[in-house]
Amino acid sequence: MMDAGLVVASNRGPVSWRRADDGTLEPARGFGGLVTALGGALQEEPGTWVSVALDAEAGEVAARHDPEPFTEEVDGQRFRLRLLEAGDRYDPYYNVVSNRLLWFTLHELWGEPYEPSGRGWRDAWEDGYARVNHEVAAAIVDVAADDQAVFLQDYHLCLVAERVRQARPDVPILHYIHTPWVGPGALRRLPDPIAEGVVRGLLAADVVAFSAPAWADAFRACARELLGAQIDGEDVRHDGRRTRVADFVLGVDGDDLAASAQEAATTEAAERLEAEADGRALLLRVDRSDLSKNILRGLHAYELLLEREPDLATRVWHYAHINPSRQEVEEYHDYLQNCRDAAERIAQRFGEDCITFSVTDDYPRAVAALGRYDVLLTNPVIDGTNLVAKEGPALNTNDGALVLSRTAGCAPVMGDGALLVNPYDVEQTADALHCALTMGAEERAARAATLGEAARAGDPASWLAAQRKVLADVVDQR
């Protein structure tokens, strides 16, 4: 067992589709360490990637092949896919439960005392989230060979392991959560059936994995407090099962990033950025417009820095490269507008050239900016890892400094080279920005070297190999 390949399941699969001018659907490979690591493994051994159709184009592909797996070739890689069309279950599964209930809870984003209220949540949980999870589980049971391991990904699929286990009691299952995890008090903001159901569902896996020790500790506490589970070192005992709760650092794929940096679109973007910077220091942030990314406080910190030292407005250029995210959720739409307003106010106060707030999904420009920055600001309220804080140092050729939130999942790994800040403290963040912008060349170089080495630790292939070893050990000890 454990040598016959993988079945991977995630909300978003490794392939998306876009409609060409002639009306046909063209496949495109997804980005990121997850696709690199797991997709690479599926090239070398048999396996299937199960995912949910996220848009109309993917839904059309799913309907064409349902309920059979199919093969798609993209960028020289072949993927065996099983794509599910969730229909009217998609909105409660994805937008209500995954993107709102679970994301807000796991990132501690609720605006108490007004929210959460719980109204309508149980229906969305039962009729959307649970049903889609059960459909994903059924697809896994259909495609998985007896000796294939199942690797589940993230908070969208917390009930899948439990349902797979009912049908296939002996199948090896690892569930990796890429977000932070919260303690029992925060998780109990959810209705009891949801909070307990999430923890119980995850414990059906042989291994529950996180990106940082703090998140693994928090999950064990939830298992103990919500379900009465017993904690035995790293392991959780519940309902006659032993589940290993572990953490695995996810770094960046240096080769993949280097290849992206050498592409023509990236080098052209780098030339344009150099012209726009016009000799000024580049203070950069690259983020999705997510509430957890703390963009607004970052803008306030830059504004405070300019209030203290107005002459910096002609010597520093703050470029905020913001990828729009979840704009169908009211809080996200309003938050992005508040960030735009703050950037406009800074431009009006200190000059239009001191800041550019760009809402774009221009990936080559993001890569180019990460290679060029003098200071990278990454100040999430909380994050599972925050790969931007690793991609920046891995790409940067300018001995760039990193101002990093101490609550980012990567802070324990990157902290020796970064300037760590309390993400809620605008004054401290402004102080750190000033320190980074005025840092001497020798210190910058030393810190940059430390950051670059830390960023590459736990590259995607090593990250996956470490998980597979732990899963094999746990299965052998059953």
Coordinates of C-alpha atoms in Angstrom, one line a residue:
M1 CA 0.0 0.0 0.0
M2 CA 1.0 3.7 -0.4
D3 CA 3.1 2.9 -3.6
A4 CA 0.3 3.0 -6.2
G5 CA -0.2 6.7 -6.7
L6 CA -2.5 9.4 -5.3
V7 CA -6.0 10.6 -5.4
V8 CA -6.1 14.4 -4.8
A9 CA -9.2 16.3 -4.0
S10 CA -9.6 20.1 -3.7
N11 CA -12.1 22.8 -4.4
R12 CA -10.1 24.2 -7.3
G13 CA -8.4 21.8 -9.6
P14 CA -5.1 22.0 -11.5
V15 CA -6.8 23.0 -14.8
S16 CA -9.2 25.8 -15.7
W17 CA -10.8 26.5 -19.1
R18 CA -11.3 29.7 -21.0
R19 CA -13.4 30.2 -24.1
A20 CA -11.4 30.9 -27.3
D21 CA -12.6 33.3 -30.1
D22 CA -14.0 30.3 -32.0
G23 CA -16.1 29.3 -29.0
T24 CA -14.0 26.2 -28.0
L25 CA -12.8 25.7 -24.5
E26 CA -9.0 25.9 -24.0
P27 CA -7.4 24.4 -20.9
A28 CA -4.9 26.4 -18.8
R29 CA -2.7 25.1 -16.0
G30 CA -3.2 26.6 -12.5
F31 CA -0.5 28.4 -10.6
G32 CA 1.0 27.8 -7.2
G33 CA 2.9 25.4 -5.1
L34 CA -0.1 23.0 -4.7
V35 CA -0.4 22.4 -8.4
T36 CA 3.4 22.1 -8.7
A37 CA 3.8 19.6 -5.9
L38 CA 0.7 17.4 -6.3
G39 CA 0.4 17.9 -10.1
G40 CA 4.1 16.8 -10.4
A41 CA 3.4 13.7 -8.4
L42 CA 0.5 12.8 -10.7
Q43 CA 2.8 13.0 -13.7
E44 CA 5.1 10.3 -12.2
E45 CA 2.5 7.8 -10.9
P46 CA -1.1 6.9 -11.5
G47 CA -3.7 9.1 -9.9
T48 CA -6.7 11.3 -10.3
W49 CA -7.5 14.9 -9.2
V50 CA -11.1 15.4 -8.0
S51 CA -12.4 19.0 -7.9
V52 CA -15.5 21.2 -8.2
A53 CA -16.4 23.2 -11.2
L54 CA -16.0 26.9 -10.2
D55 CA -17.3 28.7 -13.3
A56 CA -19.5 28.2 -16.3
E57 CA -16.7 27.0 -18.5
A58 CA -15.7 24.3 -16.0
G59 CA -19.3 23.4 -15.5
E60 CA -19.7 22.8 -19.3
V61 CA -16.6 20.5 -19.2
A62 CA -18.0 18.7 -16.1
A63 CA -21.4 18.1 -17.8
R64 CA -19.7 16.8 -20.9
H65 CA -17.8 14.1 -19.0
D66 CA -20.0 13.4 -16.0
P67 CA -19.7 11.0 -14.2
E68 CA -16.5 9.7 -15.7
P69 CA -12.9 10.8 -15.2
F70 CA -11.2 12.3 -18.2
T71 CA -7.7 13.3 -19.3
E72 CA -6.6 16.9 -20.1
E73 CA -3.2 17.9 -21.4
V74 CA -1.8 21.3 -20.6
D75 CA 1.7 22.8 -20.8
G76 CA 3.1 19.3 -21.4
Q77 CA 1.4 17.7 -18.4
R78 CA -1.4 15.2 -18.5
F79 CA -4.0 15.2 -15.7
R80 CA -6.6 12.6 -15.1
L81 CA -9.5 14.7 -13.7
R82 CA -12.9 14.1 -12.1
L83 CA -14.8 17.3 -12.2
L84 CA -18.0 17.8 -10.3
E85 CA -20.8 20.2 -11.2
A86 CA -22.5 21.4 -8.0
G87 CA -25.4 23.2 -9.6
D88 CA -27.6 25.1 -7.1
R89 CA -25.6 23.6 -4.2
Y90 CA -22.5 25.6 -5.2
D91 CA -23.6 28.9 -3.7
P92 CA -24.3 27.7 -0.2
Y93 CA -21.3 25.3 -0.4
Y94 CA -18.8 27.9 -1.6
N95 CA -20.0 31.4 -1.0
V96 CA -21.9 30.9 2.3
V97 CA -20.1 28.2 4.2
S98 CA -16.6 28.0 2.7
N99 CA -16.0 31.7 1.9
R100 CA -17.9 33.2 4.7
L101 CA -18.6 30.9 7.7
L102 CA -15.3 29.0 7.7
W103 CA -13.0 31.6 6.2
F104 CA -14.2 34.3 8.5
T105 CA -14.0 32.1 11.5
L106 CA -10.5 30.6 10.7
H107 CA -9.1 34.1 10.1
E108 CA -10.9 35.7 13.0
L109 CA -12.6 38.3 10.8
W110 CA -16.0 38.5 12.4
G111 CA -17.1 42.1 13.3
E112 CA -18.4 41.3 16.8
P113 CA -20.8 42.3 18.4
Y114 CA -22.8 42.4 15.2
E115 CA -21.7 39.2 13.5
P116 CA -21.9 36.3 13.3
S117 CA -25.6 35.7 13.8
G118 CA -26.0 32.2 12.5
R119 CA -29.2 32.9 10.5
G120 CA -29.5 30.5 7.6
W121 CA -26.2 28.9 8.3
R122 CA -27.5 25.4 9.1
D123 CA -29.5 25.2 5.8
A124 CA -26.4 26.2 3.8
W125 CA -24.3 23.7 5.8
E126 CA -26.7 20.8 5.2
D127 CA -28.0 21.6 1.7
G128 CA -24.8 23.0 0.3
Y129 CA -21.6 22.2 2.0
A130 CA -22.4 18.7 3.3
R131 CA -24.0 17.6 0.0
V132 CA -21.0 18.8 -2.1
N133 CA -18.6 17.2 0.3
H134 CA -20.5 13.9 0.1
E135 CA -20.4 14.1 -3.7
V136 CA -16.7 14.7 -3.7
A137 CA -16.3 11.7 -1.4
A138 CA -18.4 9.5 -3.7
A139 CA -16.2 10.5 -6.6
I140 CA -13.1 9.6 -4.6
V141 CA -14.5 6.2 -3.8
D142 CA -15.3 5.6 -7.4
V143 CA -11.8 6.5 -8.8
A144 CA -9.5 5.4 -6.0
A145 CA -7.8 2.0 -6.2
D146 CA -7.5 0.0 -3.0
D147 CA -3.9 0.8 -2.6
Q148 CA -4.0 4.6 -3.5
A149 CA -3.6 7.2 -0.8
V150 CA -6.1 10.1 -0.7
F151 CA -4.8 13.7 -0.2
L152 CA -7.5 16.2 0.7
Q153 CA -6.9 19.9 0.5
D154 CA -8.2 22.7 2.7
Y155 CA -11.3 23.9 4.5
H156 CA -13.7 23.4 1.7
L157 CA -13.7 19.6 2.1
C158 CA -13.8 19.0 5.9
L159 CA -16.5 16.3 5.7
V160 CA -15.0 14.3 2.9
A161 CA -12.7 12.0 4.9
E162 CA -15.5 10.8 7.1
R163 CA -17.7 9.8 4.2
V164 CA -14.8 8.1 2.3
R165 CA -13.9 6.2 5.5
Q166 CA -17.4 4.8 5.8
A167 CA -17.1 3.3 2.3
R168 CA -13.4 2.4 2.3
P169 CA -12.3 1.9 6.0
D170 CA -8.7 1.1 5.2
V171 CA -7.8 3.8 2.6
P172 CA -4.9 6.0 3.7
I173 CA -6.2 9.6 4.0
L174 CA -4.2 12.9 4.7
H175 CA -6.1 16.2 4.9
Y176 CA -3.9 19.3 4.6
I177 CA -5.4 22.6 5.8
H178 CA -3.7 25.6 4.2
T179 CA -5.4 28.3 6.3
P180 CA -4.8 29.1 10.0
W181 CA -6.7 27.2 12.6
V182 CA -8.3 28.8 15.7
G183 CA -8.8 27.7 19.2
P184 CA -12.0 26.3 20.7
G185 CA -13.4 29.7 21.7
A186 CA -13.2 31.1 18.2
L187 CA -14.5 27.9 16.5
R188 CA -17.5 27.9 18.8
R189 CA -18.7 31.1 17.1
L190 CA -20.1 28.7 14.6
P191 CA -23.3 26.7 15.4
D192 CA -22.4 23.7 17.4
P193 CA -23.3 21.1 14.7
I194 CA -21.0 22.9 12.3
A195 CA -18.1 23.4 14.7
E196 CA -18.2 19.9 15.9
G197 CA -18.9 18.5 12.5
V198 CA -15.8 20.1 11.0
V199 CA -13.5 18.7 13.7
R200 CA -15.1 15.3 13.7
G201 CA -14.9 15.1 9.9
L202 CA -11.2 16.0 9.8
L203 CA -10.4 13.4 12.5
A204 CA -11.6 10.6 10.1
A205 CA -8.3 11.2 8.2
D206 CA -5.1 9.3 9.3
V207 CA -3.2 12.6 9.2
V208 CA -4.5 16.2 9.6
A209 CA -1.8 18.5 8.5
F210 CA -1.2 22.3 8.9
S211 CA 1.4 24.8 7.8
A212 CA 2.6 25.9 11.2
P213 CA 2.8 24.3 14.7
A214 CA 0.5 26.9 16.2
W215 CA -2.4 25.8 13.9
A216 CA -1.8 22.1 14.8
D217 CA -1.9 23.0 18.5
A218 CA -5.1 24.9 18.1
F219 CA -6.8 22.0 16.3
R220 CA -5.8 19.5 19.0
A221 CA -7.3 21.9 21.5
C222 CA -10.6 22.0 19.5
A223 CA -10.7 18.2 19.4
R224 CA -10.3 18.0 23.1
E225 CA -12.7 20.8 24.0
L226 CA -15.5 20.2 21.4
L227 CA -15.4 16.4 21.1
G228 CA -13.8 15.3 24.4
A229 CA -10.9 13.7 22.4
Q230 CA -7.8 12.5 24.2
I231 CA -4.5 14.1 23.2
D232 CA -1.4 11.9 23.1
G233 CA 1.6 13.9 22.0
E234 CA 0.9 14.8 18.3
D235 CA -1.9 12.3 18.1
V236 CA -5.7 12.7 18.8
R237 CA -7.7 9.7 20.0
H238 CA -11.4 9.9 19.2
D239 CA -14.2 7.4 18.4
G240 CA -11.8 4.4 18.4
R241 CA -9.4 6.1 16.0
R242 CA -6.0 7.7 16.3
T243 CA -5.2 10.6 14.1
R244 CA -1.8 12.2 13.7
V245 CA -1.9 16.1 13.7
A246 CA 1.2 17.4 12.2
D247 CA 2.7 20.5 10.6
F248 CA 4.6 20.7 7.3
V249 CA 6.3 23.9 6.1
L250 CA 5.5 24.8 2.5
G251 CA 8.2 26.8 0.7
V252 CA 8.4 28.0 -2.8
D253 CA 9.5 26.3 -6.0
G254 CA 12.6 28.3 -6.9
D255 CA 12.9 26.8 -10.4
D256 CA 9.3 27.5 -11.3
L257 CA 9.6 31.1 -10.0
A258 CA 12.9 31.6 -11.9
A259 CA 11.3 30.4 -15.1
S260 CA 8.4 32.9 -14.6
A261 CA 10.9 35.7 -14.0
Q262 CA 12.6 34.9 -17.3
E263 CA 9.5 35.0 -19.5
A264 CA 9.2 37.8 -22.0
A265 CA 6.0 39.2 -20.4
T266 CA 7.8 39.5 -17.1
T267 CA 10.9 41.1 -18.4
E268 CA 8.8 43.7 -20.3
A269 CA 6.9 44.4 -17.1
A270 CA 10.1 44.8 -15.2
E271 CA 11.3 47.4 -17.7
R272 CA 8.0 49.4 -17.3
L273 CA 8.2 49.2 -13.5
E274 CA 11.8 50.5 -13.5
A275 CA 10.7 53.4 -15.6
E276 CA 7.8 54.1 -13.2
A277 CA 10.0 53.9 -10.2
D278 CA 12.3 56.5 -11.7
G279 CA 15.0 56.0 -9.2
R280 CA 12.8 56.0 -6.2
A281 CA 12.7 53.2 -3.5
L282 CA 10.0 50.7 -4.3
L283 CA 7.7 49.9 -1.3
L284 CA 5.7 46.9 -2.6
R285 CA 2.7 44.9 -1.5
V286 CA 1.3 42.0 -3.6
D287 CA -2.0 40.6 -2.2
R288 CA -5.5 39.5 -2.9
S289 CA -8.1 41.9 -1.8
D290 CA -8.9 39.7 1.1
L291 CA -9.9 41.1 4.5
S292 CA -7.3 39.0 6.2
K293 CA -4.5 40.6 4.2
N294 CA -4.8 43.8 6.2
I295 CA -4.3 46.1 3.2
L296 CA -6.1 49.1 4.8
R297 CA -3.9 49.2 7.9
G298 CA -0.8 48.9 5.6
L299 CA -2.0 52.0 3.7
H300 CA -2.6 53.8 7.0
A301 CA 1.0 52.9 8.1
Y302 CA 2.4 54.4 4.9
E303 CA 0.3 57.5 5.3
L304 CA 1.6 57.9 8.9
L305 CA 5.2 57.5 7.6
L306 CA 4.6 60.3 5.1
E307 CA 3.1 62.5 7.8
R308 CA 6.2 62.1 9.9
E309 CA 8.6 62.6 7.0
P310 CA 6.9 64.3 4.1
D311 CA 10.1 64.4 2.0
L312 CA 9.8 60.6 1.5
A313 CA 6.9 61.3 -0.8
T314 CA 9.4 62.2 -3.5
R315 CA 11.9 59.4 -2.7
V316 CA 9.6 56.4 -2.1
W317 CA 7.0 54.9 -4.4
H318 CA 4.4 52.6 -2.8
Y319 CA 3.1 50.2 -5.4
A320 CA 0.1 48.1 -4.2
H321 CA -0.6 45.2 -6.6
I322 CA -4.0 43.9 -5.6
N323 CA -5.7 40.9 -7.1
P324 CA -9.5 41.3 -6.8
S325 CA -11.0 38.6 -4.7
R326 CA -14.5 37.5 -3.7
Q327 CA -16.2 40.7 -4.8
E328 CA -19.5 39.0 -4.7
V329 CA -19.2 39.1 -0.9
E330 CA -20.4 42.4 0.4
E331 CA -17.7 42.8 3.0
Y332 CA -15.0 42.2 0.4
H333 CA -16.5 44.7 -2.1
D334 CA -16.7 47.4 0.6
Y335 CA -13.3 46.7 1.9
L336 CA -11.6 47.1 -1.5
Q337 CA -13.5 50.4 -2.0
N338 CA -12.2 51.6 1.4
C339 CA -8.7 50.7 0.4
R340 CA -9.1 52.6 -2.9
D341 CA -10.4 55.6 -1.0
A342 CA -7.4 55.5 1.4
A343 CA -4.9 55.3 -1.5
E344 CA -6.7 58.3 -3.2
R345 CA -6.5 60.3 0.0
I346 CA -2.8 59.6 0.3
A347 CA -2.2 60.7 -3.3
Q348 CA -4.2 63.9 -2.7
R349 CA -2.3 64.7 0.5
F350 CA 1.3 63.9 -0.6
G351 CA 1.2 63.8 -4.4
E352 CA -0.1 61.4 -7.0
D353 CA 3.3 60.0 -7.7
C354 CA 3.9 58.6 -4.2
I355 CA 1.4 55.8 -4.5
T356 CA -0.1 53.5 -7.2
F357 CA -3.0 51.3 -6.1
S358 CA -3.5 48.8 -8.9
V359 CA -6.4 46.3 -8.9
T360 CA -5.2 43.7 -11.4
D361 CA -4.6 40.1 -12.0
D362 CA -1.5 40.8 -14.1
Y363 CA 0.8 37.9 -13.0
P364 CA 3.9 38.9 -15.0
R365 CA 3.8 42.4 -13.4
A366 CA 3.5 40.9 -9.9
V367 CA 6.5 38.6 -10.5
A368 CA 8.5 41.6 -11.9
A369 CA 7.7 43.7 -8.9
L370 CA 8.7 41.0 -6.5
G371 CA 12.0 40.8 -8.3
R372 CA 12.6 44.6 -8.0
Y373 CA 11.3 45.8 -4.6
D374 CA 13.4 47.6 -1.9
V375 CA 10.8 46.9 0.8
L376 CA 8.0 44.3 0.7
L377 CA 5.1 44.8 3.1
T378 CA 3.2 41.7 4.1
N379 CA 1.1 42.4 7.2
P380 CA -1.8 39.9 7.3
V381 CA -4.0 39.8 10.3
I382 CA -3.5 36.1 10.2
D383 CA -2.4 33.7 7.4
G384 CA -1.9 30.0 7.0
T385 CA 1.5 30.5 5.4
N386 CA 1.6 33.6 3.2
L387 CA 3.5 32.5 0.2
V388 CA 4.1 36.1 -1.1
A389 CA 6.4 36.6 1.9
K390 CA 8.4 33.7 0.6
E391 CA 8.1 34.3 -3.2
G392 CA 9.4 37.8 -2.7
P393 CA 12.7 36.9 -1.1
A394 CA 13.1 34.0 -3.5
L395 CA 12.7 36.3 -6.6
N396 CA 14.2 39.5 -5.4
T397 CA 17.6 40.6 -6.8
N398 CA 17.8 43.9 -4.9
D399 CA 18.5 42.8 -1.3
G400 CA 15.0 43.8 -0.6
A401 CA 13.8 44.0 3.1
L402 CA 10.7 42.3 4.3
V403 CA 8.2 43.8 6.8
L404 CA 6.1 40.8 8.0
S405 CA 3.2 40.3 10.3
R406 CA 4.2 38.2 13.3
T407 CA 0.9 36.3 13.0
A408 CA 1.6 35.1 9.4
G409 CA 2.1 31.3 9.4
C410 CA 5.5 31.8 7.9
A411 CA 6.8 34.1 10.6
P412 CA 8.6 31.4 12.6
V413 CA 10.5 30.5 9.5
M414 CA 11.1 33.9 8.0
G415 CA 11.4 35.9 11.3
D416 CA 15.2 35.9 11.5
G417 CA 15.5 37.9 8.3
A418 CA 12.3 39.9 8.4
L419 CA 11.2 42.9 10.5
L420 CA 8.2 41.5 12.4
V421 CA 5.2 43.7 13.3
N422 CA 2.0 43.5 15.2
P423 CA -0.5 43.7 12.3
Y424 CA -3.0 45.8 14.4
D425 CA -0.3 48.4 15.3
V426 CA -0.1 51.0 12.6
E427 CA 2.5 53.0 14.4
Q428 CA 4.8 50.0 14.8
T429 CA 4.3 49.1 11.1
A430 CA 5.2 52.7 10.1
D431 CA 8.3 52.4 12.3
A432 CA 9.3 49.2 10.6
L433 CA 8.8 50.7 7.1
H434 CA 11.1 53.5 8.1
C435 CA 13.7 51.1 9.4
A436 CA 13.5 49.0 6.2
L437 CA 13.8 52.0 3.9
T438 CA 16.8 53.4 5.8
M439 CA 18.6 50.1 6.5
G440 CA 22.3 50.0 5.7
A441 CA 23.5 47.9 2.7
E442 CA 25.4 45.4 4.7
E443 CA 22.4 44.6 7.0
R444 CA 20.0 44.5 4.0
A445 CA 22.3 42.0 2.2
A446 CA 22.6 39.8 5.3
R447 CA 18.9 39.8 5.9
A448 CA 18.1 39.1 2.3
A449 CA 20.4 36.1 2.2
T450 CA 18.7 34.7 5.3
L451 CA 15.2 35.3 3.9
G452 CA 16.1 33.7 0.5
E453 CA 17.3 30.5 2.2
A454 CA 14.3 30.3 4.5
A455 CA 11.9 30.8 1.6
R456 CA 13.2 27.8 -0.2
A457 CA 12.9 25.5 2.8
G458 CA 10.2 22.9 2.3
D459 CA 9.9 23.3 -1.5
P460 CA 6.8 21.7 -2.9
A461 CA 8.4 18.4 -3.7
S462 CA 10.0 18.1 -0.3
W463 CA 6.7 19.2 1.4
L464 CA 4.8 16.5 -0.3
A465 CA 7.4 13.8 0.4
A466 CA 7.4 14.6 4.1
Q467 CA 3.6 14.2 4.2
R468 CA 3.7 10.9 2.4
K469 CA 6.3 9.6 4.8
V470 CA 4.3 10.5 7.8
L471 CA 1.1 9.1 6.3
A472 CA 2.9 5.8 5.5
D473 CA 4.3 5.6 9.1
V474 CA 0.8 6.2 10.6
V475 CA -0.8 3.6 8.3
D476 CA 1.9 1.1 9.2
Q477 CA 1.1 1.6 12.9
R478 CA -2.6 1.0 12.7

